[in-house]
């Protein structure tokens, strides 16, 4: 609650700082709106209450008198604290004024991004096409497998060599897990979530098989044992439709922001331009399931 109060007071003061010197209203909304409460003469419009519920308390039931009273109490606290900050002339402190400006810009940027995302309607046909593409990327099988990941090919070859002598994988796993970069047993991992070389190797194996030679991915060298193969059951379209819509809207917003950046003229003082480091190429297949974990 303290964090929410801090942000909201910043936004209230940002509204005050945006006007003329004599414009010191705490709540910067039209005066003719219906009022939900008044705090020290400052009207708190119902529109502000509704906005608070949308942004900060989406699960609140405003038909419940106790919950409505709590929302009004919190907004009243916002007004009182914003008044105190105004009396203390906190905006005269450049550091605090900058924090207020960050809060204001953040709120505007978030609102603008939502507007950009919603400007292009997404049809059910587009949602269905994206759903089918995702299902195709998942593959038809998901795997249970034990995996030893090595940074060194030499160590991976030694571990794989022990398997070829007939030593059980469980024993090799226990003996090498302390030396491996990662040792983990994975369950129900769709082929589409695995690095392509690993997915291809598993697809050629039968339950009970192990990798006779280590498999190289962007994470290192894998030595693994296939425990089970299960058919992938994709989620029903209606259950993930909203999630897919959100992902597509996010993509639309990012594309429009990229276009704004291309059209923008951004300048820096001499010698202060930030150094741009190009990110490493993304892997062909997402592989969060087998990314190395830090040893504890």
CSV table of C-alpha atoms in Angstrom, one decimal:
chain,number,residue,atom,x,y,z
A,1,UNK,CA,0.0,0.0,0.0
A,2,UNK,CA,2.9,2.4,0.8
A,3,UNK,CA,4.2,2.0,-2.8
A,4,UNK,CA,0.8,2.7,-4.3
A,5,UNK,CA,0.4,5.8,-2.1
A,6,UNK,CA,3.9,7.0,-3.2
A,7,UNK,CA,3.1,6.6,-6.9
A,8,UNK,CA,-0.3,8.2,-6.6
A,9,UNK,CA,0.9,11.2,-4.7
A,10,UNK,CA,3.6,11.6,-7.3
A,11,UNK,CA,0.9,11.6,-10.0
A,12,UNK,CA,-1.2,14.1,-8.2
A,13,UNK,CA,1.7,16.4,-7.8
A,14,UNK,CA,2.7,15.9,-11.4
A,15,UNK,CA,-0.8,17.1,-12.4
A,16,UNK,CA,-0.3,20.2,-10.2
A,17,UNK,CA,3.1,20.9,-11.8
A,18,UNK,CA,1.7,20.6,-15.3
A,19,UNK,CA,-0.4,23.7,-14.9
A,20,UNK,CA,0.3,27.4,-14.3
A,21,UNK,CA,1.9,28.7,-11.1
A,22,UNK,CA,-1.5,29.5,-9.7
A,23,UNK,CA,-3.1,26.2,-10.6
A,24,UNK,CA,-2.7,24.1,-7.5
A,25,UNK,CA,-5.7,21.8,-7.6
A,26,UNK,CA,-4.8,18.4,-6.3
A,27,UNK,CA,-7.2,16.5,-8.5
A,28,UNK,CA,-6.9,17.6,-12.1
A,29,UNK,CA,-10.3,16.6,-13.5
A,30,UNK,CA,-13.2,18.6,-14.8
A,31,UNK,CA,-15.2,20.3,-12.0
A,32,UNK,CA,-18.6,19.3,-13.3
A,33,UNK,CA,-18.1,15.6,-12.7
A,34,UNK,CA,-20.2,13.8,-10.1
A,35,UNK,CA,-18.4,13.8,-6.7
A,36,UNK,CA,-17.9,10.7,-4.6
A,37,UNK,CA,-16.3,12.5,-1.6
A,38,UNK,CA,-14.7,15.8,-0.7
A,39,UNK,CA,-11.5,16.0,1.3
A,40,UNK,CA,-10.6,19.4,2.8
A,41,UNK,CA,-12.6,21.0,0.0
A,42,UNK,CA,-11.0,18.9,-2.7
A,43,UNK,CA,-13.6,17.0,-4.7
A,44,UNK,CA,-12.9,13.4,-5.5
A,45,UNK,CA,-14.9,12.6,-8.6
A,46,UNK,CA,-16.6,9.3,-9.1
A,47,UNK,CA,-14.6,9.1,-12.4
A,48,UNK,CA,-11.4,9.0,-10.3
A,49,UNK,CA,-12.9,6.3,-8.1
A,50,UNK,CA,-13.7,4.2,-11.1
A,51,UNK,CA,-10.2,4.7,-12.5
A,52,UNK,CA,-8.6,3.6,-9.3
A,53,UNK,CA,-10.7,0.4,-9.3
A,54,UNK,CA,-9.7,-0.3,-12.9
A,55,UNK,CA,-6.0,0.3,-12.3
A,56,UNK,CA,-5.3,-0.7,-8.7
A,57,UNK,CA,-8.3,-2.8,-7.5
A,58,UNK,CA,-9.8,-4.7,-10.4
A,59,UNK,CA,-11.2,-7.4,-8.1
A,60,UNK,CA,-13.0,-4.9,-5.8
A,61,UNK,CA,-16.8,-5.2,-5.6
A,62,UNK,CA,-18.0,-1.6,-5.5
A,63,UNK,CA,-21.5,-2.8,-4.7
A,64,UNK,CA,-20.1,-3.9,-1.4
A,65,UNK,CA,-20.4,-1.0,1.1
A,66,UNK,CA,-17.3,-2.0,3.0
A,67,UNK,CA,-15.1,-2.3,-0.1
A,68,UNK,CA,-16.4,1.0,-1.5
A,69,UNK,CA,-15.6,2.7,1.8
A,70,UNK,CA,-12.1,1.3,1.7
A,71,UNK,CA,-11.5,2.6,-1.8
A,72,UNK,CA,-12.7,6.0,-0.8
A,73,UNK,CA,-10.5,5.9,2.3
A,74,UNK,CA,-7.4,5.2,0.2
A,75,UNK,CA,-8.2,8.0,-2.2
A,76,UNK,CA,-8.8,10.3,0.7
A,77,UNK,CA,-5.3,9.4,1.9
A,78,UNK,CA,-3.9,10.2,-1.5
A,79,UNK,CA,-5.4,13.7,-1.4
A,80,UNK,CA,-4.3,14.4,2.2
A,81,UNK,CA,-0.7,13.3,1.4
A,82,UNK,CA,-0.6,15.2,-1.8
A,83,UNK,CA,-1.8,18.3,0.1
A,84,UNK,CA,1.0,17.8,2.6
A,85,UNK,CA,3.6,17.4,-0.1
A,86,UNK,CA,2.3,20.6,-1.7
A,87,UNK,CA,2.6,22.5,1.6
A,88,UNK,CA,6.1,21.2,2.0
A,89,UNK,CA,6.9,22.4,-1.5
A,90,UNK,CA,8.4,19.0,-2.3
A,91,UNK,CA,8.4,19.8,-6.0
A,92,UNK,CA,11.1,22.4,-5.3
A,93,UNK,CA,13.5,19.5,-4.8
A,94,UNK,CA,14.8,18.7,-8.3
A,95,UNK,CA,15.3,15.0,-7.4
A,96,UNK,CA,11.8,14.6,-6.2
A,97,UNK,CA,10.4,16.6,-9.1
A,98,UNK,CA,12.2,14.2,-11.4
A,99,UNK,CA,10.6,11.2,-9.7
A,100,UNK,CA,7.2,12.8,-10.1
A,101,UNK,CA,7.9,13.4,-13.8
A,102,UNK,CA,9.0,9.7,-14.2
A,103,UNK,CA,5.6,8.7,-12.7
A,104,UNK,CA,3.7,11.0,-15.0
A,105,UNK,CA,5.6,9.9,-18.1
A,106,UNK,CA,5.2,6.2,-17.2
A,107,UNK,CA,1.4,6.6,-16.8
A,108,UNK,CA,1.2,8.4,-20.2
A,109,UNK,CA,3.4,5.9,-21.9
A,110,UNK,CA,1.4,2.9,-20.5
A,111,UNK,CA,-1.8,4.5,-21.7
A,112,UNK,CA,-0.4,5.3,-25.1
A,113,UNK,CA,0.8,1.8,-25.5
A,114,UNK,CA,-2.6,0.4,-24.7
A,115,UNK,CA,-4.2,2.7,-27.2
A,116,UNK,CA,-1.7,1.6,-29.9
A,117,UNK,CA,-2.4,-2.0,-29.2
A,118,UNK,CA,-6.1,-1.5,-29.4
A,119,UNK,CA,-6.2,0.5,-32.6
A,120,UNK,CA,-6.0,-2.5,-34.9
A,121,UNK,CA,-8.9,-4.9,-34.4
A,122,UNK,CA,-7.9,-8.6,-34.3
A,123,UNK,CA,-10.4,-10.9,-36.0
A,124,UNK,CA,-11.3,-14.4,-34.9
A,125,UNK,CA,-9.7,-15.7,-38.1
A,126,UNK,CA,-6.4,-14.1,-37.1
A,127,UNK,CA,-6.7,-15.6,-33.6
A,128,UNK,CA,-7.5,-19.0,-35.0
A,129,UNK,CA,-4.5,-18.8,-37.4
A,130,UNK,CA,-2.1,-17.9,-34.6
A,131,UNK,CA,-3.6,-20.7,-32.5
A,132,UNK,CA,-3.0,-23.2,-35.2
A,133,UNK,CA,0.6,-22.0,-35.7
A,134,UNK,CA,1.3,-22.3,-32.0
A,135,UNK,CA,-0.1,-25.8,-31.9
A,136,UNK,CA,2.0,-26.7,-34.9
A,137,UNK,CA,5.1,-25.4,-33.1
A,138,UNK,CA,4.4,-27.5,-30.1
A,139,UNK,CA,4.8,-30.7,-32.0
A,140,UNK,CA,3.0,-33.9,-31.6
A,141,UNK,CA,5.0,-35.3,-28.7
A,142,UNK,CA,6.2,-34.2,-25.3
A,143,UNK,CA,9.0,-35.9,-23.4
A,144,UNK,CA,10.1,-36.9,-20.0
A,145,UNK,CA,13.9,-37.2,-19.9
A,146,UNK,CA,16.8,-37.0,-17.6
A,147,UNK,CA,19.5,-34.5,-18.7
A,148,UNK,CA,23.1,-33.8,-17.9
A,149,UNK,CA,24.4,-30.6,-19.4
A,150,UNK,CA,28.1,-30.0,-19.7
A,151,UNK,CA,30.1,-26.9,-20.7
A,152,UNK,CA,32.9,-29.2,-21.9
A,153,UNK,CA,32.6,-31.7,-24.7
A,154,UNK,CA,35.3,-33.8,-23.1
A,155,UNK,CA,33.3,-34.3,-19.9
A,156,UNK,CA,30.2,-35.0,-21.9
A,157,UNK,CA,32.0,-37.7,-23.9
A,158,UNK,CA,33.2,-39.3,-20.7
A,159,UNK,CA,29.7,-39.4,-19.2
A,160,UNK,CA,28.3,-40.8,-22.5
A,161,UNK,CA,31.1,-43.3,-22.6
A,162,UNK,CA,30.1,-44.7,-19.2
A,163,UNK,CA,26.5,-45.2,-20.5
A,164,UNK,CA,27.8,-47.2,-23.5
A,165,UNK,CA,29.6,-49.6,-21.2
A,166,UNK,CA,26.2,-50.6,-19.8
A,167,UNK,CA,26.2,-48.5,-16.6
A,168,UNK,CA,22.6,-47.4,-15.8
A,169,UNK,CA,21.7,-43.8,-16.5
A,170,UNK,CA,20.6,-43.2,-12.9
A,171,UNK,CA,24.0,-44.2,-11.7
A,172,UNK,CA,25.8,-42.0,-14.3
A,173,UNK,CA,23.5,-39.1,-13.4
A,174,UNK,CA,24.2,-39.4,-9.7
A,175,UNK,CA,28.0,-39.6,-10.3
A,176,UNK,CA,28.1,-36.6,-12.7
A,177,UNK,CA,25.4,-34.3,-11.5
A,178,UNK,CA,27.9,-32.4,-9.3
A,179,UNK,CA,30.3,-31.8,-12.2
A,180,UNK,CA,27.7,-30.9,-14.8
A,181,UNK,CA,26.6,-27.3,-15.5
A,182,UNK,CA,23.0,-28.5,-15.0
A,183,UNK,CA,21.5,-31.8,-13.9
A,184,UNK,CA,17.7,-32.1,-14.1
A,185,UNK,CA,14.9,-34.5,-14.8
A,186,UNK,CA,12.3,-32.9,-17.2
A,187,UNK,CA,8.7,-33.8,-17.4
A,188,UNK,CA,6.1,-33.2,-20.1
A,189,UNK,CA,8.2,-30.9,-22.3
A,190,UNK,CA,6.8,-30.3,-25.7
A,191,UNK,CA,9.2,-30.7,-28.6
A,192,UNK,CA,8.6,-27.1,-29.6
A,193,UNK,CA,10.0,-25.9,-26.4
A,194,UNK,CA,13.3,-27.6,-26.8
A,195,UNK,CA,16.4,-26.6,-28.8
A,196,UNK,CA,16.1,-28.1,-32.3
A,197,UNK,CA,19.1,-30.5,-32.0
A,198,UNK,CA,17.8,-31.9,-28.8
A,199,UNK,CA,14.2,-32.2,-30.1
A,200,UNK,CA,15.5,-34.0,-33.2
A,201,UNK,CA,17.6,-36.4,-31.2
A,202,UNK,CA,14.7,-37.3,-28.9
A,203,UNK,CA,12.4,-37.8,-31.9
A,204,UNK,CA,14.7,-40.6,-33.1
A,205,UNK,CA,14.8,-42.4,-29.7
A,206,UNK,CA,12.6,-45.0,-28.0
A,207,UNK,CA,11.6,-45.0,-24.4
A,208,UNK,CA,14.6,-46.3,-22.4
A,209,UNK,CA,17.2,-45.1,-24.9
A,210,UNK,CA,20.1,-42.8,-24.0
A,211,UNK,CA,22.3,-40.5,-26.1
A,212,UNK,CA,25.3,-42.5,-27.2
A,213,UNK,CA,27.0,-39.3,-28.2
A,214,UNK,CA,26.5,-35.9,-26.6
A,215,UNK,CA,24.1,-33.5,-28.4
A,216,UNK,CA,25.4,-29.9,-28.9
A,217,UNK,CA,23.0,-27.0,-28.4
A,218,UNK,CA,23.5,-23.3,-27.7
A,219,UNK,CA,23.6,-24.2,-24.0
A,220,UNK,CA,26.3,-26.8,-24.1
A,221,UNK,CA,26.6,-30.6,-24.5
A,222,UNK,CA,23.7,-32.8,-23.5
A,223,UNK,CA,23.8,-36.4,-22.3
A,224,UNK,CA,20.3,-37.6,-21.6
A,225,UNK,CA,17.9,-40.6,-21.1
A,226,UNK,CA,14.4,-40.8,-22.5
A,227,UNK,CA,11.9,-41.9,-19.8
A,228,UNK,CA,8.6,-41.4,-21.6
A,229,UNK,CA,6.9,-40.1,-24.7
A,230,UNK,CA,3.4,-38.6,-24.4
A,231,UNK,CA,1.1,-37.2,-27.0
A,232,UNK,CA,0.7,-33.4,-26.9
A,233,UNK,CA,-2.9,-32.3,-26.1
A,234,UNK,CA,-3.2,-28.7,-27.1
A,235,UNK,CA,-5.4,-26.4,-25.0
A,236,UNK,CA,-8.9,-25.7,-26.4
A,237,UNK,CA,-9.0,-22.6,-28.6
A,238,UNK,CA,-11.6,-20.9,-26.5
A,239,UNK,CA,-9.5,-21.3,-23.4
A,240,UNK,CA,-6.5,-19.5,-24.8
A,241,UNK,CA,-8.1,-17.1,-27.2
A,242,UNK,CA,-7.8,-14.1,-24.9
A,243,UNK,CA,-4.2,-14.9,-24.2
A,244,UNK,CA,-3.4,-15.1,-27.9
A,245,UNK,CA,-5.3,-11.8,-28.4
A,246,UNK,CA,-3.1,-10.2,-25.7
A,247,UNK,CA,0.1,-11.5,-27.3
A,248,UNK,CA,-0.9,-10.2,-30.7
A,249,UNK,CA,-1.9,-6.8,-29.3
A,250,UNK,CA,1.5,-6.6,-27.6
A,251,UNK,CA,3.2,-7.4,-30.8
A,252,UNK,CA,1.2,-4.7,-32.6
A,253,UNK,CA,2.1,-2.2,-29.9
A,254,UNK,CA,5.8,-3.0,-30.2
A,255,UNK,CA,5.8,-2.7,-33.9
A,256,UNK,CA,4.1,0.7,-33.8
A,257,UNK,CA,6.6,1.9,-31.1
A,258,UNK,CA,9.4,0.7,-33.4
A,259,UNK,CA,7.9,2.8,-36.2
A,260,UNK,CA,7.7,5.9,-33.9
A,261,UNK,CA,11.4,5.4,-33.0
A,262,UNK,CA,12.3,5.2,-36.7
A,263,UNK,CA,10.5,8.5,-37.4
A,264,UNK,CA,11.8,10.2,-34.3
A,265,UNK,CA,14.8,12.6,-34.1
A,266,UNK,CA,16.7,11.8,-31.0
A,267,UNK,CA,19.8,13.8,-30.2
A,268,UNK,CA,22.4,13.6,-27.4
A,269,UNK,CA,24.9,16.2,-26.1
A,270,UNK,CA,28.4,15.8,-27.7
A,271,UNK,CA,30.2,12.7,-26.4
A,272,UNK,CA,27.3,11.4,-24.4
A,273,UNK,CA,25.5,9.1,-26.9
A,274,UNK,CA,24.8,5.7,-25.3
A,275,UNK,CA,26.7,2.7,-26.6
A,276,UNK,CA,24.3,0.4,-28.4
A,277,UNK,CA,25.2,-3.3,-27.9
A,278,UNK,CA,23.5,-5.6,-30.4
A,279,UNK,CA,21.9,-8.6,-28.6
A,280,UNK,CA,23.0,-12.1,-29.4
A,281,UNK,CA,20.9,-13.8,-32.1
A,282,UNK,CA,17.9,-15.6,-30.7
A,283,UNK,CA,17.8,-19.3,-30.9
A,284,UNK,CA,15.7,-20.9,-33.6
A,285,UNK,CA,13.6,-22.6,-31.0
A,286,UNK,CA,12.7,-21.3,-27.6
A,287,UNK,CA,14.4,-23.4,-24.9
A,288,UNK,CA,13.5,-22.2,-21.4
A,289,UNK,CA,13.1,-25.7,-20.3
A,290,UNK,CA,16.7,-26.6,-20.5
A,291,UNK,CA,18.5,-23.3,-20.0
A,292,UNK,CA,21.3,-23.8,-17.5
A,293,UNK,CA,20.5,-23.0,-13.9
A,294,UNK,CA,22.9,-21.4,-11.4
A,295,UNK,CA,24.2,-23.9,-8.9
A,296,UNK,CA,23.3,-23.1,-5.4
